Amino acid sequence: MDREILAKGYEPGDIERKWYKYWVDNNLFQAKGHSDAEPFCIVIPPPNVTGTLHMGHALNNTLQDILCRYKKMKGFNVLWQPGTDHAGIATQNVVEKSLASQGTDRHAVGREKFEELVWEWREKYGGIIINQLKRLGCSCDWSRERFTMDKGLSRAVKEVFVRLYEEGLIYRGDYIINWCPRCHTALADIEVEHEDMNSFLYYIRYPFVGRNGHLTVATTRPETLLGDTAVAVNPRDERYGDISGASVLLPIMNRPIPVIFEDYVDTEFGTGALKITPAHDPNDFEIGNTHNLQRIKVIDENGRMNSLAGPYQGMDRFECREKILKDIEDAGLLEKVDPYQNAIGHCYRCKTMIEPLLSKQWFVRTAPLAKAASDAVREGKTRITPASWEGTYFDWMDNIRDWCVSRQIWWGHRIPAWYCNACGEVHVAKEAPQRCRACSSEDLVQETDVLDTWFSSALWPFSTLGWPGATDELKTFYPTSVLITGFDILFFWVARMMMMGIHFMGDIPFKDVYIHALVRDAEGKKMSKSKGNVIDPLVVMDEFGTDAFRFTLAALAAQGRDVKLSEERIEGYRHFVNKIWNASRFALMNLQDKADIETGNHTLADRWILTRLGQVSTEVAQALDSFRFNEAAGICYQFIWHELCDWYLEMAKQGLYGDDKAIKDSTMETVKTAIMGSLKLLHPFMPFVTEEIWHKFTGGASSIMLAEFPKPSDFMYDKDALKKMDLLMGVINGVRNIRGEMNIPPSKSVSILLDMADGEQADIINDNITHIKTLAKVDSIRIESGAPKPEASATAVFGRNQVHVLLKGLLDFDEERKRIGKEIQKIEKEIEASEKKLSNHGFMDKAPADVVEKVKQKVDELSLKREKLKHNLSFFEKI
RNA sequence: GGGCGGGUAGCUCAGUUGGGAGAGCACCGGCCUUACAAGCCGGGGGUCACAGGUUCAAGCCCUGUUCCGCCUACCA
């Protein structure tokens, strides 16, 4: 067996690359379509092909990888399904920008050529984020990588579109939609980001027709007045009770428009009179429908005023606003202008101000789909963790509006609809029809719009598994096990996968949804390029190592709370990685290969650490099973550093360096078991360093990925050992505490006198006397029950025992008086609180017996300790 | 406007059936003890935002106040 000793410190760089290649070359990430093992499946939230890895991805994928690696070690047939989405608008923007830099645009190159260029771009740059995920250590089954625009997924998209259309769940119609004048496309409601802005509320007079006076309306968008086709007031508004049937004259345009009555109008706001522009405002559109108002579109797709805008034709919408205000003011129709704050919609891709426009678009009728998706969570078929997100989910699902799915761009799934140029008949089909079914004309043209990217993402959990084919993968892995994602795409993606999954598969797409938090900077601010507070995960991985970075993310990922990341924190966990490295180094330096190894002669320390390892295995597994990643990480950290390293390995030195072969053999075996067990616990969090060390221990026999995750029955359970170690630690801590307080350097040994409460406890100490000598730097120990306190000694009380540290010539009496006095004070406070409870009849009557018993016991113990401390103190007061 | 989350040690945070206030970092003191100075040993430090209420018992449950963050919304 080749067991080389490790280098003095852990250097991640090359090791990470080496093992990732090893895992892939050995197909360790591959799932089986068929397997007797229980399936576990996660579909990756597909990153945009245009994307590069940011902190959100890093957290999201680290958590997924932790679960996948953990489940694999637990024996599951794990599939982590990877892929990317085509990000229609974003990708098109990137390629258009590149065209612009060459002095051309997509219209000049034409649709077909443009699509080719995007594919070329995707070939060249689309793999960046995939490689970055690999850098992070993600154990995705890359042999199954998918792309939302690839053949299989495109087939699924067509299938779904056609079926929904045939079921009447997709329709085409004229509606007011959110238009981005820069991206030149419609956007779904949730693709609009609202931002509070400082605007103005303009009060504009509309003179009455055929009578004196005017009606004053309040608006934030005076330029839309050109398209007004009514003014509405509330029928219950007494101010306007007498204007039934009246008309007003639209300023500038001098067009008479009716005054209508509409409950929607808020009498409290502005003047209680609302101008109605059905072609440029979603609410006005609705009102226009109920009152049969004309729709006059005055702003075009470029955000410019069109021919119906009269004198303003050709002006930009913002320029027009200024001009129109001036004209109205000149006409004496501008009553006043108030500063006003309102939320204005912006394109989520390019931040351009959205223009609500009247337009012909394709919609998904969501209500019936949403009902089932909502019920599935209500009935607990799909669980959302943390559960607080359920409310948000229900709120959205229960108030959902139809989903505008057509986009006026070229990069995406072209809508499978054909129009007959002869008679206008619409055909929706998977393949292009040869002739019109109504008039037999062959003059058919395909819809130019493409589908919203999220339309294809909504099918991800089943389209990636081969749907609409009936594949083994679908049978094995659908419904998938867990979806891990950020809350920012709860509506965009999770909700829509629920709708589509239930509708087309007849079952939920995943059993659990785990929503994790956002990664913020150390001040809790959202990371953004413009703020300049972005921490690049790749830089972090270079500097601190991937394992340290992953462990940090896991350790900070408490449920329901944002992750505030700072480099100091990552550095701290890099130290932890190094700690494991060095603990392993120590083990490898002291293990020997021997055929005649004699095992089973476990020391107290051996039995203790093995028992603890068993307990910790359960705790970590339970934490991971319930998505408490930070707890799982914390338990590992605490156990490995403060129990395994600080206590066990120090104690193991006695056996390793000693002459007793039986003890030595057993200790070697236990050290190995404890370290390898710890490596297995840590592997899901820090895959690289654990794999590296694992191979040093096993001589490269097999990957740690194939090892079984630790469970209590792998070790031993010795309750007695836990108790005995407690006592031993009590003695050592007592002496260390006194040494520390007295500033006695480690080079200076001390003598102690142990006053043990009973013979049994004295035996435990006797059996482990070398540990006390070594770990507390003691040269001589005397054990005597009830021995009087020696002169010039400092005393620590633990349990019913005490330890006197002999400090002839070293003891500062004042210091010792202070030290004991302080301790007594602390204890008295506790005793007081507990006694108050015990003297409370309510507590004695109503509290459970075990709680009362615990408090009584506490008072007894503390009183005893206080007594001893006081006794010790009196000793010094005599001096 | 509605909803959600949060205010716990100097900093960042944990605290899952209500019953001992914790961690990491920072700080102070002692150590180059041959796995690790990326380390070891010891220590100080908190009216758990504020005010009420429920309870024998509240960081935890309820109500209100206040501050911060986020999501959402068709009051122009």
PDB file of N, CA, C and O in Angstrom, chain A residues 189-214:
ATOM      1  N   ASP A 189     -46.200  39.757 -17.287  1.00  0.00           N
ATOM      2  CA  ASP A 189     -46.346  40.680 -16.161  1.00  0.00           C
ATOM      3  C   ASP A 189     -45.185  40.570 -15.172  1.00  0.00           C
ATOM      4  O   ASP A 189     -44.681  41.568 -14.665  1.00  0.00           O
ATOM      5  N   ILE A 190     -44.777  39.314 -14.889  1.00  0.00           N
ATOM      6  CA  ILE A 190     -43.730  39.191 -13.877  1.00  0.00           C
ATOM      7  C   ILE A 190     -42.343  39.509 -14.407  1.00  0.00           C
ATOM      8  O   ILE A 190     -41.374  39.517 -13.661  1.00  0.00           O
ATOM      9  N   GLU A 191     -42.239  39.779 -15.699  1.00  0.00           N
ATOM     10  CA  GLU A 191     -40.935  40.183 -16.215  1.00  0.00           C
ATOM     11  C   GLU A 191     -40.742  41.697 -16.098  1.00  0.00           C
ATOM     12  O   GLU A 191     -39.740  42.234 -16.536  1.00  0.00           O
ATOM     13  N   VAL A 192     -41.734  42.334 -15.516  1.00  0.00           N
ATOM     14  CA  VAL A 192     -41.657  43.772 -15.319  1.00  0.00           C
ATOM     15  C   VAL A 192     -41.245  44.052 -13.881  1.00  0.00           C
ATOM     16  O   VAL A 192     -41.845  43.540 -12.945  1.00  0.00           O
ATOM     17  N   GLU A 193     -40.188  44.833 -13.728  1.00  0.00           N
ATOM     18  CA  GLU A 193     -39.749  45.196 -12.378  1.00  0.00           C
ATOM     19  C   GLU A 193     -40.264  46.583 -12.035  1.00  0.00           C
ATOM     20  O   GLU A 193     -40.056  47.528 -12.783  1.00  0.00           O
ATOM     21  N   HIS A 194     -40.909  46.671 -10.886  1.00  0.00           N
ATOM     22  CA  HIS A 194     -41.428  47.969 -10.478  1.00  0.00           C
ATOM     23  C   HIS A 194     -40.449  48.677  -9.567  1.00  0.00           C
ATOM     24  O   HIS A 194     -39.886  48.083  -8.669  1.00  0.00           O
ATOM     25  N   GLU A 195     -40.273  49.957  -9.856  1.00  0.00           N
ATOM     26  CA  GLU A 195     -39.342  50.714  -9.039  1.00  0.00           C
ATOM     27  C   GLU A 195     -40.012  52.044  -8.664  1.00  0.00           C
ATOM     28  O   GLU A 195     -40.582  52.720  -9.515  1.00  0.00           O
ATOM     29  N   ASP A 196     -39.914  52.386  -7.397  1.00  0.00           N
ATOM     30  CA  ASP A 196     -40.489  53.662  -6.964  1.00  0.00           C
ATOM     31  C   ASP A 196     -39.667  54.810  -7.521  1.00  0.00           C
ATOM     32  O   ASP A 196     -38.454  54.838  -7.389  1.00  0.00           O
ATOM     33  N   MET A 197     -40.364  55.768  -8.152  1.00  0.00           N
ATOM     34  CA  MET A 197     -39.632  56.880  -8.747  1.00  0.00           C
ATOM     35  C   MET A 197     -40.280  58.196  -8.370  1.00  0.00           C
ATOM     36  O   MET A 197     -41.471  58.267  -8.082  1.00  0.00           O
ATOM     37  N   ASN A 198     -39.468  59.232  -8.380  1.00  0.00           N
ATOM     38  CA  ASN A 198     -39.995  60.567  -8.119  1.00  0.00           C
ATOM     39  C   ASN A 198     -40.571  61.121  -9.410  1.00  0.00           C
ATOM     40  O   ASN A 198     -39.840  61.443 -10.333  1.00  0.00           O
ATOM     41  N   SER A 199     -41.890  61.213  -9.448  1.00  0.00           N
ATOM     42  CA  SER A 199     -42.541  61.730 -10.647  1.00  0.00           C
ATOM     43  C   SER A 199     -43.354  62.957 -10.262  1.00  0.00           C
ATOM     44  O   SER A 199     -43.196  63.507  -9.177  1.00  0.00           O
ATOM     45  N   PHE A 200     -44.234  63.336 -11.166  1.00  0.00           N
ATOM     46  CA  PHE A 200     -45.147  64.451 -10.905  1.00  0.00           C
ATOM     47  C   PHE A 200     -46.562  64.029 -11.247  1.00  0.00           C
ATOM     48  O   PHE A 200     -46.781  63.201 -12.114  1.00  0.00           O
ATOM     49  N   LEU A 201     -47.494  64.613 -10.516  1.00  0.00           N
ATOM     50  CA  LEU A 201     -48.899  64.402 -10.835  1.00  0.00           C
ATOM     51  C   LEU A 201     -49.398  65.704 -11.459  1.00  0.00           C
ATOM     52  O   LEU A 201     -49.357  66.758 -10.823  1.00  0.00           O
ATOM     53  N   TYR A 202     -49.803  65.607 -12.726  1.00  0.00           N
ATOM     54  CA  TYR A 202     -50.221  66.803 -13.457  1.00  0.00           C
ATOM     55  C   TYR A 202     -51.739  66.910 -13.446  1.00  0.00           C
ATOM     56  O   TYR A 202     -52.432  65.942 -13.758  1.00  0.00           O
ATOM     57  N   TYR A 203     -52.239  68.080 -13.099  1.00  0.00           N
ATOM     58  CA  TYR A 203     -53.690  68.332 -13.100  1.00  0.00           C
ATOM     59  C   TYR A 203     -54.038  69.100 -14.357  1.00  0.00           C
ATOM     60  O   TYR A 203     -53.613  70.235 -14.538  1.00  0.00           O
ATOM     61  N   ILE A 204     -54.817  68.449 -15.224  1.00  0.00           N
ATOM     62  CA  ILE A 204     -55.095  69.036 -16.542  1.00  0.00           C
ATOM     63  C   ILE A 204     -56.591  69.258 -16.723  1.00  0.00           C
ATOM     64  O   ILE A 204     -57.401  68.388 -16.383  1.00  0.00           O
ATOM     65  N   ARG A 205     -56.910  70.431 -17.254  1.00  0.00           N
ATOM     66  CA  ARG A 205     -58.331  70.790 -17.440  1.00  0.00           C
ATOM     67  C   ARG A 205     -58.844  70.312 -18.791  1.00  0.00           C
ATOM     68  O   ARG A 205     -58.248  70.595 -19.821  1.00  0.00           O
ATOM     69  N   TYR A 206     -59.966  69.594 -18.753  1.00  0.00           N
ATOM     70  CA  TYR A 206     -60.656  69.190 -19.978  1.00  0.00           C
ATOM     71  C   TYR A 206     -61.951  70.007 -20.015  1.00  0.00           C
ATOM     72  O   TYR A 206     -62.861  69.741 -19.232  1.00  0.00           O
ATOM     73  N   PRO A 207     -62.052  71.005 -20.917  1.00  0.00           N
ATOM     74  CA  PRO A 207     -63.252  71.865 -20.949  1.00  0.00           C
ATOM     75  C   PRO A 207     -64.489  71.055 -21.340  1.00  0.00           C
ATOM     76  O   PRO A 207     -64.410  70.125 -22.138  1.00  0.00           O
ATOM     77  N   PHE A 208     -65.619  71.419 -20.731  1.00  0.00           N
ATOM     78  CA  PHE A 208     -66.875  70.768 -21.104  1.00  0.00           C
ATOM     79  C   PHE A 208     -67.286  71.169 -22.499  1.00  0.00           C
ATOM     80  O   PHE A 208     -66.998  72.271 -22.956  1.00  0.00           O
ATOM     81  N   VAL A 209     -67.984  70.277 -23.159  1.00  0.00           N
ATOM     82  CA  VAL A 209     -68.548  70.600 -24.461  1.00  0.00           C
ATOM     83  C   VAL A 209     -69.969  71.098 -24.224  1.00  0.00           C
ATOM     84  O   VAL A 209     -70.744  70.423 -23.547  1.00  0.00           O
ATOM     85  N   GLY A 210     -70.284  72.262 -24.742  1.00  0.00           N
ATOM     86  CA  GLY A 210     -71.651  72.756 -24.683  1.00  0.00           C
ATOM     87  C   GLY A 210     -72.043  73.322 -23.340  1.00  0.00           C
ATOM     88  O   GLY A 210     -73.216  73.539 -23.061  1.00  0.00           O
ATOM     89  N   ARG A 211     -71.137  73.534 -22.451  1.00  0.00           N
ATOM     90  CA  ARG A 211     -71.449  74.211 -21.190  1.00  0.00           C
ATOM     91  C   ARG A 211     -70.165  74.792 -20.642  1.00  0.00           C
ATOM     92  O   ARG A 211     -69.074  74.482 -21.088  1.00  0.00           O
ATOM     93  N   ASN A 212     -70.312  75.621 -19.671  1.00  0.00           N
ATOM     94  CA  ASN A 212     -69.136  76.285 -19.115  1.00  0.00           C
ATOM     95  C   ASN A 212     -68.360  75.354 -18.187  1.00  0.00           C
ATOM     96  O   ASN A 212     -68.874  74.356 -17.725  1.00  0.00           O
ATOM     97  N   GLY A 213     -67.170  75.773 -17.933  1.00  0.00           N
ATOM     98  CA  GLY A 213     -66.356  75.054 -16.958  1.00  0.00           C
ATOM     99  C   GLY A 213     -65.564  73.911 -17.563  1.00  0.00           C
ATOM    100  O   GLY A 213     -65.510  73.735 -18.783  1.00  0.00           O
ATOM    101  N   HIS A 214     -64.949  73.153 -16.661  1.00  0.00           N
ATOM    102  CA  HIS A 214     -64.080  72.077 -17.133  1.00  0.00           C
ATOM    103  C   HIS A 214     -64.039  70.971 -16.085  1.00  0.00           C
ATOM    104  O   HIS A 214     -64.416  71.167 -14.927  1.00  0.00           O
TER     105      HIS A 214
END
